[in-house]
């Protein structure tokens, strides 16, 4: 798709504007509340202690002698705790940047992670298989959901599964901050599809994340609801996956055009930190044109804050719905080009 097509979409979609508050800080706080209140649910707000125990460790000669570790990570709060694995790949020297990957099961060949290449280029990886946090279904009695709710009935504003996965990721960052070989100045959170939605919400919530990467996140991720012509709608997603969201979001089903907000608010709300919106040309269910139009709408907000276009990176690669090697190469190139060499920032 061309830039002209995206700009034309932006004109015809008639998107709502973000209400301006006295300062960007206030606007951002308003956006944060909006997405917790209306879509994903309120992220639990309790003090959490984190710890990690190395379960397995070895050196990987095939990827620049990077060290691989499997960690048993525990998050603990007054009255509850949950333990799940984090998979770490640590380059020999302190990493130039760290990918925090909220991943589908890593043995699934559709969801590539070229960790050898990543480690050789000096990136650290912290990967979490999302269902180890809590299951991807309407059961709130297992994993982190079970430990948090402890059989309590979920209220209309309480977190759904996306918010719980995101909450866990913010706590993983607490732990990563204790590891000397990890670079926490440049943390890039990455997720694909439902986990792209999760990555976006995590990036909105946690200001320690320097780059938030949405890979084919689609409906209720980077895609817009206003002017929807193709792909998944709120009606479909809340019917098939109601447990990803809070109850409030279900009320927007078939009322998209009346909404006073849309998903570009989420992308914009991450400013002044960076965002990357990746799409796949044949991924019509996620609606690549809509994802890129949202990125363009958010760029307008970034521009008002004096941030250059490149603060929202993007690509549309050929092919279908997947987190492909080509996507990872784009992410590494982007970080190297815009975030590592301070003279080139901008
Ligand atoms: C689909 C869902 C999408 C997307 C996708 C995925 O079935 O409708 O919103 O999240 O799953 O996660 O692969």
GROMACS .gro file of C-alpha atoms and ligand atoms in nm:
model
  359
    1UNK     CA    1   0.000   0.000   0.000
    2UNK     CA    2   0.120   0.350  -0.073
    3UNK     CA    3   0.151   0.648   0.156
    4UNK     CA    4  -0.119   0.821  -0.051
    5UNK     CA    5  -0.363   0.538   0.018
    6UNK     CA    6  -0.295   0.562   0.389
    7UNK     CA    7  -0.342   0.940   0.389
    8UNK     CA    8  -0.668   0.904   0.195
    9UNK     CA    9  -0.791   0.652   0.453
   10UNK     CA   10  -0.705   0.895   0.726
   11UNK     CA   11  -0.925   1.158   0.561
   12UNK     CA   12  -1.227   0.938   0.496
   13UNK     CA   13  -1.234   0.754   0.826
   14UNK     CA   14  -1.329   1.058   1.028
   15UNK     CA   15  -1.143   0.950   1.339
   16UNK     CA   16  -1.206   1.106   1.679
   17UNK     CA   17  -0.938   1.340   1.811
   18UNK     CA   18  -0.769   1.298   2.146
   19UNK     CA   19  -0.907   1.566   2.381
   20UNK     CA   20  -0.632   1.809   2.473
   21UNK     CA   21  -0.552   1.852   2.841
   22UNK     CA   22  -0.328   2.111   3.005
   23UNK     CA   23  -0.015   1.904   2.943
   24UNK     CA   24   0.085   1.588   2.756
   25UNK     CA   25   0.136   1.420   3.093
   26UNK     CA   26  -0.230   1.478   3.175
   27UNK     CA   27  -0.340   1.368   2.830
   28UNK     CA   28  -0.136   1.052   2.864
   29UNK     CA   29  -0.281   0.979   3.208
   30UNK     CA   30  -0.628   1.022   3.059
   31UNK     CA   31  -0.547   0.777   2.776
   32UNK     CA   32  -0.412   0.525   3.028
   33UNK     CA   33  -0.736   0.540   3.226
   34UNK     CA   34  -0.945   0.521   2.910
   35UNK     CA   35  -0.799   0.190   2.794
   36UNK     CA   36  -0.818   0.037   3.141
   37UNK     CA   37  -1.172   0.159   3.197
   38UNK     CA   38  -1.321   0.087   2.855
   39UNK     CA   39  -1.131  -0.202   2.700
   40UNK     CA   40  -0.875  -0.416   2.881
   41UNK     CA   41  -0.967  -0.364   3.248
   42UNK     CA   42  -0.774  -0.209   3.533
   43UNK     CA   43  -0.428  -0.348   3.581
   44UNK     CA   44  -0.389  -0.474   3.941
   45UNK     CA   45  -0.225  -0.203   4.150
   46UNK     CA   46  -0.052  -0.370   4.443
   47UNK     CA   47   0.313  -0.384   4.548
   48UNK     CA   48   0.474  -0.692   4.392
   49UNK     CA   49   0.804  -0.856   4.482
   50UNK     CA   50   0.987  -1.045   4.211
   51UNK     CA   51   1.255  -1.312   4.218
   52UNK     CA   52   1.411  -1.557   3.977
   53UNK     CA   53   1.585  -1.889   4.008
   54UNK     CA   54   1.803  -2.035   3.733
   55UNK     CA   55   1.662  -2.375   3.637
   56UNK     CA   56   1.893  -2.445   3.342
   57UNK     CA   57   2.189  -2.271   3.185
   58UNK     CA   58   2.428  -2.338   2.900
   59UNK     CA   59   2.649  -2.165   2.647
   60UNK     CA   60   2.541  -2.152   2.283
   61UNK     CA   61   2.850  -2.158   2.058
   62UNK     CA   62   2.624  -2.129   1.752
   63UNK     CA   63   2.512  -1.783   1.856
   64UNK     CA   64   2.826  -1.599   1.954
   65UNK     CA   65   2.862  -1.798   2.277
   66UNK     CA   66   2.551  -1.637   2.416
   67UNK     CA   67   2.430  -1.780   2.742
   68UNK     CA   68   2.088  -1.944   2.749
   69UNK     CA   69   1.904  -1.956   3.079
   70UNK     CA   70   1.567  -2.086   3.185
   71UNK     CA   71   1.446  -1.895   3.489
   72UNK     CA   72   1.169  -1.981   3.731
   73UNK     CA   73   1.027  -1.633   3.780
   74UNK     CA   74   0.802  -1.556   4.076
   75UNK     CA   75   0.581  -1.253   4.130
   76UNK     CA   76   0.445  -1.226   4.482
   77UNK     CA   77   0.203  -0.982   4.645
   78UNK     CA   78   0.019  -0.979   4.979
   79UNK     CA   79  -0.213  -1.277   4.948
   80UNK     CA   80  -0.095  -1.430   4.622
   81UNK     CA   81   0.189  -1.540   4.397
   82UNK     CA   82   0.253  -1.701   4.062
   83UNK     CA   83   0.565  -1.864   3.913
   84UNK     CA   84   0.632  -1.913   3.541
   85UNK     CA   85   0.937  -1.961   3.317
   86UNK     CA   86   1.132  -1.685   3.145
   87UNK     CA   87   1.369  -1.792   2.866
   88UNK     CA   88   1.676  -1.570   2.843
   89UNK     CA   89   1.941  -1.542   2.574
   90UNK     CA   90   2.223  -1.320   2.697
   91UNK     CA   91   2.502  -1.208   2.465
   92UNK     CA   92   2.857  -1.237   2.601
   93UNK     CA   93   2.886  -0.863   2.657
   94UNK     CA   94   2.614  -0.641   2.798
   95UNK     CA   95   2.332  -0.638   2.539
   96UNK     CA   96   2.285  -0.334   2.313
   97UNK     CA   97   1.909  -0.369   2.360
   98UNK     CA   98   1.666  -0.625   2.497
   99UNK     CA   99   1.366  -0.781   2.328
  100UNK     CA  100   1.093  -0.874   2.572
  101UNK     CA  101   0.893  -1.121   2.366
  102UNK     CA  102   0.550  -1.228   2.482
  103UNK     CA  103   0.540  -1.541   2.274
  104UNK     CA  104   0.317  -1.813   2.145
  105UNK     CA  105   0.463  -2.155   2.233
  106UNK     CA  106   0.819  -2.130   2.107
  107UNK     CA  107   0.828  -2.475   1.947
  108UNK     CA  108   0.556  -2.364   1.705
  109UNK     CA  109   0.741  -2.307   1.374
  110UNK     CA  110   0.492  -2.041   1.260
  111UNK     CA  111   0.617  -1.807   1.530
  112UNK     CA  112   0.981  -1.761   1.450
  113UNK     CA  113   1.242  -1.614   1.679
  114UNK     CA  114   1.584  -1.612   1.508
  115UNK     CA  115   1.763  -1.599   1.839
  116UNK     CA  116   2.103  -1.699   1.697
  117UNK     CA  117   2.103  -1.397   1.471
  118UNK     CA  118   1.966  -1.175   1.745
  119UNK     CA  119   2.234  -1.277   1.993
  120UNK     CA  120   2.509  -1.241   1.733
  121UNK     CA  121   2.394  -0.887   1.666
  122UNK     CA  122   2.418  -0.815   2.040
  123UNK     CA  123   2.053  -0.826   2.140
  124UNK     CA  124   1.936  -0.997   2.456
  125UNK     CA  125   1.608  -1.183   2.453
  126UNK     CA  126   1.369  -1.246   2.736
  127UNK     CA  127   1.083  -1.463   2.616
  128UNK     CA  128   0.773  -1.567   2.802
  129UNK     CA  129   0.522  -1.818   2.666
  130UNK     CA  130   0.195  -1.640   2.732
  131UNK     CA  131  -0.009  -1.940   2.846
  132UNK     CA  132   0.244  -1.998   3.125
  133UNK     CA  133   0.112  -1.672   3.273
  134UNK     CA  134  -0.249  -1.780   3.250
  135UNK     CA  135  -0.453  -1.979   3.000
  136UNK     CA  136  -0.597  -1.827   2.685
  137UNK     CA  137  -0.964  -1.897   2.759
  138UNK     CA  138  -1.248  -1.797   2.990
  139UNK     CA  139  -1.104  -1.986   3.287
  140UNK     CA  140  -0.991  -1.732   3.549
  141UNK     CA  141  -0.904  -2.000   3.805
  142UNK     CA  142  -0.560  -2.094   3.674
  143UNK     CA  143  -0.214  -1.935   3.675
  144UNK     CA  144  -0.192  -1.563   3.744
  145UNK     CA  145  -0.569  -1.518   3.695
  146UNK     CA  146  -0.640  -1.780   3.961
  147UNK     CA  147  -0.384  -1.633   4.200
  148UNK     CA  148  -0.524  -1.281   4.150
  149UNK     CA  149  -0.899  -1.351   4.159
  150UNK     CA  150  -0.889  -1.645   4.405
  151UNK     CA  151  -1.241  -1.745   4.310
  152UNK     CA  152  -1.381  -1.388   4.333
  153UNK     CA  153  -1.637  -1.293   4.070
  154UNK     CA  154  -1.482  -1.066   3.805
  155UNK     CA  155  -1.637  -0.716   3.812
  156UNK     CA  156  -1.714  -0.520   3.490
  157UNK     CA  157  -1.393  -0.315   3.507
  158UNK     CA  158  -1.166  -0.593   3.626
  159UNK     CA  159  -0.877  -0.711   3.409
  160UNK     CA  160  -0.932  -0.958   3.130
  161UNK     CA  161  -0.660  -1.189   3.003
  162UNK     CA  162  -0.476  -0.926   2.796
  163UNK     CA  163  -0.437  -0.703   3.103
  164UNK     CA  164  -0.315  -0.997   3.312
  165UNK     CA  165  -0.056  -1.097   3.051
  166UNK     CA  166   0.053  -0.732   3.036
  167UNK     CA  167   0.071  -0.705   3.415
  168UNK     CA  168   0.301  -1.006   3.427
  169UNK     CA  169   0.528  -0.848   3.163
  170UNK     CA  170   0.568  -0.530   3.365
  171UNK     CA  171   0.683  -0.746   3.657
  172UNK     CA  172   0.923  -0.938   3.433
  173UNK     CA  173   1.083  -0.598   3.364
  174UNK     CA  174   1.131  -0.548   3.741
  175UNK     CA  175   1.330  -0.870   3.734
  176UNK     CA  176   1.525  -0.788   3.415
  177UNK     CA  177   1.640  -0.469   3.586
  178UNK     CA  178   1.835  -0.683   3.832
  179UNK     CA  179   2.036  -0.863   3.559
  180UNK     CA  180   2.372  -0.706   3.464
  181UNK     CA  181   2.387  -0.845   3.106
  182UNK     CA  182   2.046  -0.711   3.013
  183UNK     CA  183   2.009  -0.359   2.872
  184UNK     CA  184   1.703  -0.205   3.034
  185UNK     CA  185   1.761   0.138   2.877
  186UNK     CA  186   1.643  -0.004   2.548
  187UNK     CA  187   1.370  -0.257   2.612
  188UNK     CA  188   1.157  -0.343   2.311
  189UNK     CA  189   0.838  -0.529   2.394
  190UNK     CA  190   0.719  -0.747   2.104
  191UNK     CA  191   0.409  -0.954   2.050
  192UNK     CA  192   0.220  -1.097   1.755
  193UNK     CA  193  -0.155  -1.082   1.698
  194UNK     CA  194  -0.339  -1.123   2.034
  195UNK     CA  195   0.004  -1.077   2.186
  196UNK     CA  196   0.056  -0.768   1.972
  197UNK     CA  197  -0.251  -0.626   2.147
  198UNK     CA  198  -0.087  -0.729   2.476
  199UNK     CA  199   0.244  -0.567   2.379
  200UNK     CA  200   0.066  -0.240   2.295
  201UNK     CA  201  -0.117  -0.228   2.627
  202UNK     CA  202   0.206  -0.314   2.812
  203UNK     CA  203   0.390  -0.038   2.627
  204UNK     CA  204   0.118   0.210   2.716
  205UNK     CA  205   0.138   0.117   3.084
  206UNK     CA  206   0.510   0.084   3.144
  207UNK     CA  207   0.733   0.384   3.083
  208UNK     CA  208   1.048   0.174   3.105
  209UNK     CA  209   0.970   0.032   2.761
  210UNK     CA  210   1.158   0.233   2.498
  211UNK     CA  211   1.000   0.065   2.195
  212UNK     CA  212   0.660  -0.102   2.171
  213UNK     CA  213   0.625  -0.336   1.875
  214UNK     CA  214   0.289  -0.446   1.743
  215UNK     CA  215   0.320  -0.735   1.497
  216UNK     CA  216  -0.007  -0.790   1.305
  217UNK     CA  217  -0.206  -0.697   1.618
  218UNK     CA  218  -0.530  -0.630   1.428
  219UNK     CA  219  -0.866  -0.562   1.588
  220UNK     CA  220  -0.841  -0.414   1.939
  221UNK     CA  221  -0.467  -0.377   1.878
  222UNK     CA  222  -0.342  -0.133   1.616
  223UNK     CA  223  -0.645  -0.157   1.384
  224UNK     CA  224  -0.912   0.112   1.386
  225UNK     CA  225  -1.278   0.050   1.455
  226UNK     CA  226  -1.415   0.360   1.280
  227UNK     CA  227  -1.477   0.310   0.909
  228UNK     CA  228  -1.422  -0.065   0.928
  229UNK     CA  229  -1.462  -0.230   0.586
  230UNK     CA  230  -1.267  -0.556   0.614
  231UNK     CA  231  -1.153  -0.793   0.883
  232UNK     CA  232  -1.241  -0.853   1.244
  233UNK     CA  233  -1.487  -0.627   1.429
  234UNK     CA  234  -1.552  -0.560   1.798
  235UNK     CA  235  -1.871  -0.763   1.762
  236UNK     CA  236  -1.678  -1.070   1.645
  237UNK     CA  237  -1.381  -1.040   1.879
  238UNK     CA  238  -1.593  -0.987   2.191
  239UNK     CA  239  -1.816  -1.278   2.095
  240UNK     CA  240  -1.530  -1.520   2.033
  241UNK     CA  241  -1.278  -1.391   2.289
  242UNK     CA  242  -1.480  -1.197   2.553
  243UNK     CA  243  -1.229  -1.294   2.824
  244UNK     CA  244  -0.946  -1.092   2.662
  245UNK     CA  245  -1.124  -0.770   2.764
  246UNK     CA  246  -1.324  -0.618   3.046
  247UNK     CA  247  -1.701  -0.637   3.033
  248UNK     CA  248  -1.736  -0.271   2.941
  249UNK     CA  249  -1.575  -0.329   2.602
  250UNK     CA  250  -1.852  -0.569   2.504
  251UNK     CA  251  -2.097  -0.276   2.502
  252UNK     CA  252  -1.916  -0.125   2.199
  253UNK     CA  253  -2.012  -0.422   1.983
  254UNK     CA  254  -2.198  -0.282   1.676
  255UNK     CA  255  -2.160   0.073   1.815
  256UNK     CA  256  -1.816   0.146   1.669
  257UNK     CA  257  -1.919   0.462   1.486
  258UNK     CA  258  -2.053   0.615   1.809
  259UNK     CA  259  -1.724   0.562   1.991
  260UNK     CA  260  -1.553   0.885   2.097
  261UNK     CA  261  -1.214   0.714   2.085
  262UNK     CA  262  -1.029   0.454   1.882
  263UNK     CA  263  -0.712   0.247   1.881
  264UNK     CA  264  -0.487   0.525   1.748
  265UNK     CA  265  -0.527   0.681   2.097
  266UNK     CA  266  -0.343   0.376   2.230
  267UNK     CA  267  -0.052   0.418   1.988
  268UNK     CA  268  -0.035   0.793   2.053
  269UNK     CA  269  -0.057   0.744   2.430
  270UNK     CA  270   0.283   0.575   2.425
  271UNK     CA  271   0.452   0.905   2.326
  272UNK     CA  272   0.717   1.027   2.377
  273UNK     CA  273   0.842   0.669   2.365
  274UNK     CA  274   0.869   0.487   2.033
  275UNK     CA  275   0.618   0.259   1.865
  276UNK     CA  276   0.650   0.019   1.571
  277UNK     CA  277   0.349  -0.104   1.375
  278UNK     CA  278   0.418  -0.403   1.151
  279UNK     CA  279   0.164  -0.548   0.912
  280UNK     CA  280   0.148  -0.827   0.655
  281UNK     CA  281  -0.002  -0.750   0.315
  282UNK     CA  282  -0.228  -1.058   0.300
  283UNK     CA  283  -0.342  -1.043   0.661
  284UNK     CA  284  -0.690  -0.912   0.584
  285UNK     CA  285  -0.841  -1.033   0.914
  286UNK     CA  286  -0.605  -0.793   1.099
  287UNK     CA  287  -0.660  -0.525   0.829
  288UNK     CA  288  -0.312  -0.396   0.739
  289UNK     CA  289  -0.441  -0.072   0.583
  290UNK     CA  290  -0.626   0.008   0.904
  291UNK     CA  291  -0.318  -0.070   1.118
  292UNK     CA  292  -0.106   0.163   0.906
  293UNK     CA  293  -0.374   0.433   0.908
  294UNK     CA  294  -0.376   0.421   1.289
  295UNK     CA  295   0.003   0.457   1.287
  296UNK     CA  296  -0.031   0.762   1.062
  297UNK     CA  297  -0.298   0.915   1.288
  298UNK     CA  298  -0.069   0.862   1.588
  299UNK     CA  299   0.220   1.023   1.397
  300UNK     CA  300   0.011   1.341   1.378
  301UNK     CA  301  -0.007   1.343   1.758
  302UNK     CA  302   0.366   1.270   1.784
  303UNK     CA  303   0.433   1.560   1.544
  304UNK     CA  304   0.241   1.799   1.770
  305UNK     CA  305   0.475   1.693   2.050
  306UNK     CA  306   0.774   1.772   1.829
  307UNK     CA  307   0.862   1.407   1.770
  308UNK     CA  308   0.975   1.305   1.420
  309UNK     CA  309   0.792   1.058   1.194
  310UNK     CA  310   1.052   0.792   1.262
  311UNK     CA  311   0.935   0.766   1.624
  312UNK     CA  312   0.663   0.544   1.485
  313UNK     CA  313   0.836   0.284   1.272
  314UNK     CA  314   0.639   0.064   1.036
  315UNK     CA  315   0.657  -0.190   0.760
  316UNK     CA  316   0.415  -0.393   0.554
  317UNK     CA  317   0.583  -0.712   0.441
  318UNK     CA  318   0.448  -0.954   0.182
  319UNK     CA  319   0.266  -1.264   0.305
  320UNK     CA  320   0.022  -1.354   0.576
  321UNK     CA  321  -0.037  -1.347   0.949
  322UNK     CA  322   0.285  -1.444   1.131
  323UNK     CA  323   0.578  -1.314   1.328
  324UNK     CA  324   0.835  -1.394   1.061
  325UNK     CA  325   1.214  -1.373   1.048
  326UNK     CA  326   1.171  -1.077   0.815
  327UNK     CA  327   0.978  -0.891   1.085
  328UNK     CA  328   1.255  -0.948   1.340
  329UNK     CA  329   1.515  -0.824   1.092
  330UNK     CA  330   1.315  -0.503   1.051
  331UNK     CA  331   1.298  -0.458   1.431
  332UNK     CA  332   1.673  -0.508   1.475
  333UNK     CA  333   1.748  -0.272   1.185
  334UNK     CA  334   1.516  -0.008   1.332
  335UNK     CA  335   1.679  -0.021   1.676
  336UNK     CA  336   2.028  -0.010   1.527
  337UNK     CA  337   1.940   0.276   1.294
  338UNK     CA  338   1.738   0.500   1.523
  339UNK     CA  339   1.805   0.405   1.882
  340UNK     CA  340   2.167   0.301   1.919
  341UNK     CA  341   2.378   0.564   1.756
  342UNK     CA  342   2.290   0.887   1.938
  343UNK     CA  343   2.402   1.102   1.640
  344UNK     CA  344   2.145   0.928   1.424
  345UNK     CA  345   1.853   0.955   1.662
  346UNK     CA  346   1.552   1.132   1.525
  347LIG     C1  347  -0.767  -1.447   1.584
  347LIG     C2  348  -0.829  -1.324   1.643
  347LIG     C3  349  -0.738  -1.208   1.618
  347LIG     C4  350  -0.595  -1.239   1.649
  347LIG     C5  351  -0.555  -1.382   1.619
  347LIG     C6  352  -0.427  -1.433   1.684
  347LIG     O1  353  -0.848  -1.557   1.586
  347LIG     O2  354  -0.953  -1.306   1.584
  347LIG     O3  355  -0.784  -1.095   1.689
  347LIG     O4  356  -0.564  -1.205   1.779
  347LIG     O5  357  -0.652  -1.471   1.655
  347LIG     O6  358  -0.397  -1.400   1.798
  347LIG     O7  359  -0.361  -1.512   1.617
   0.00000   0.00000   0.00000
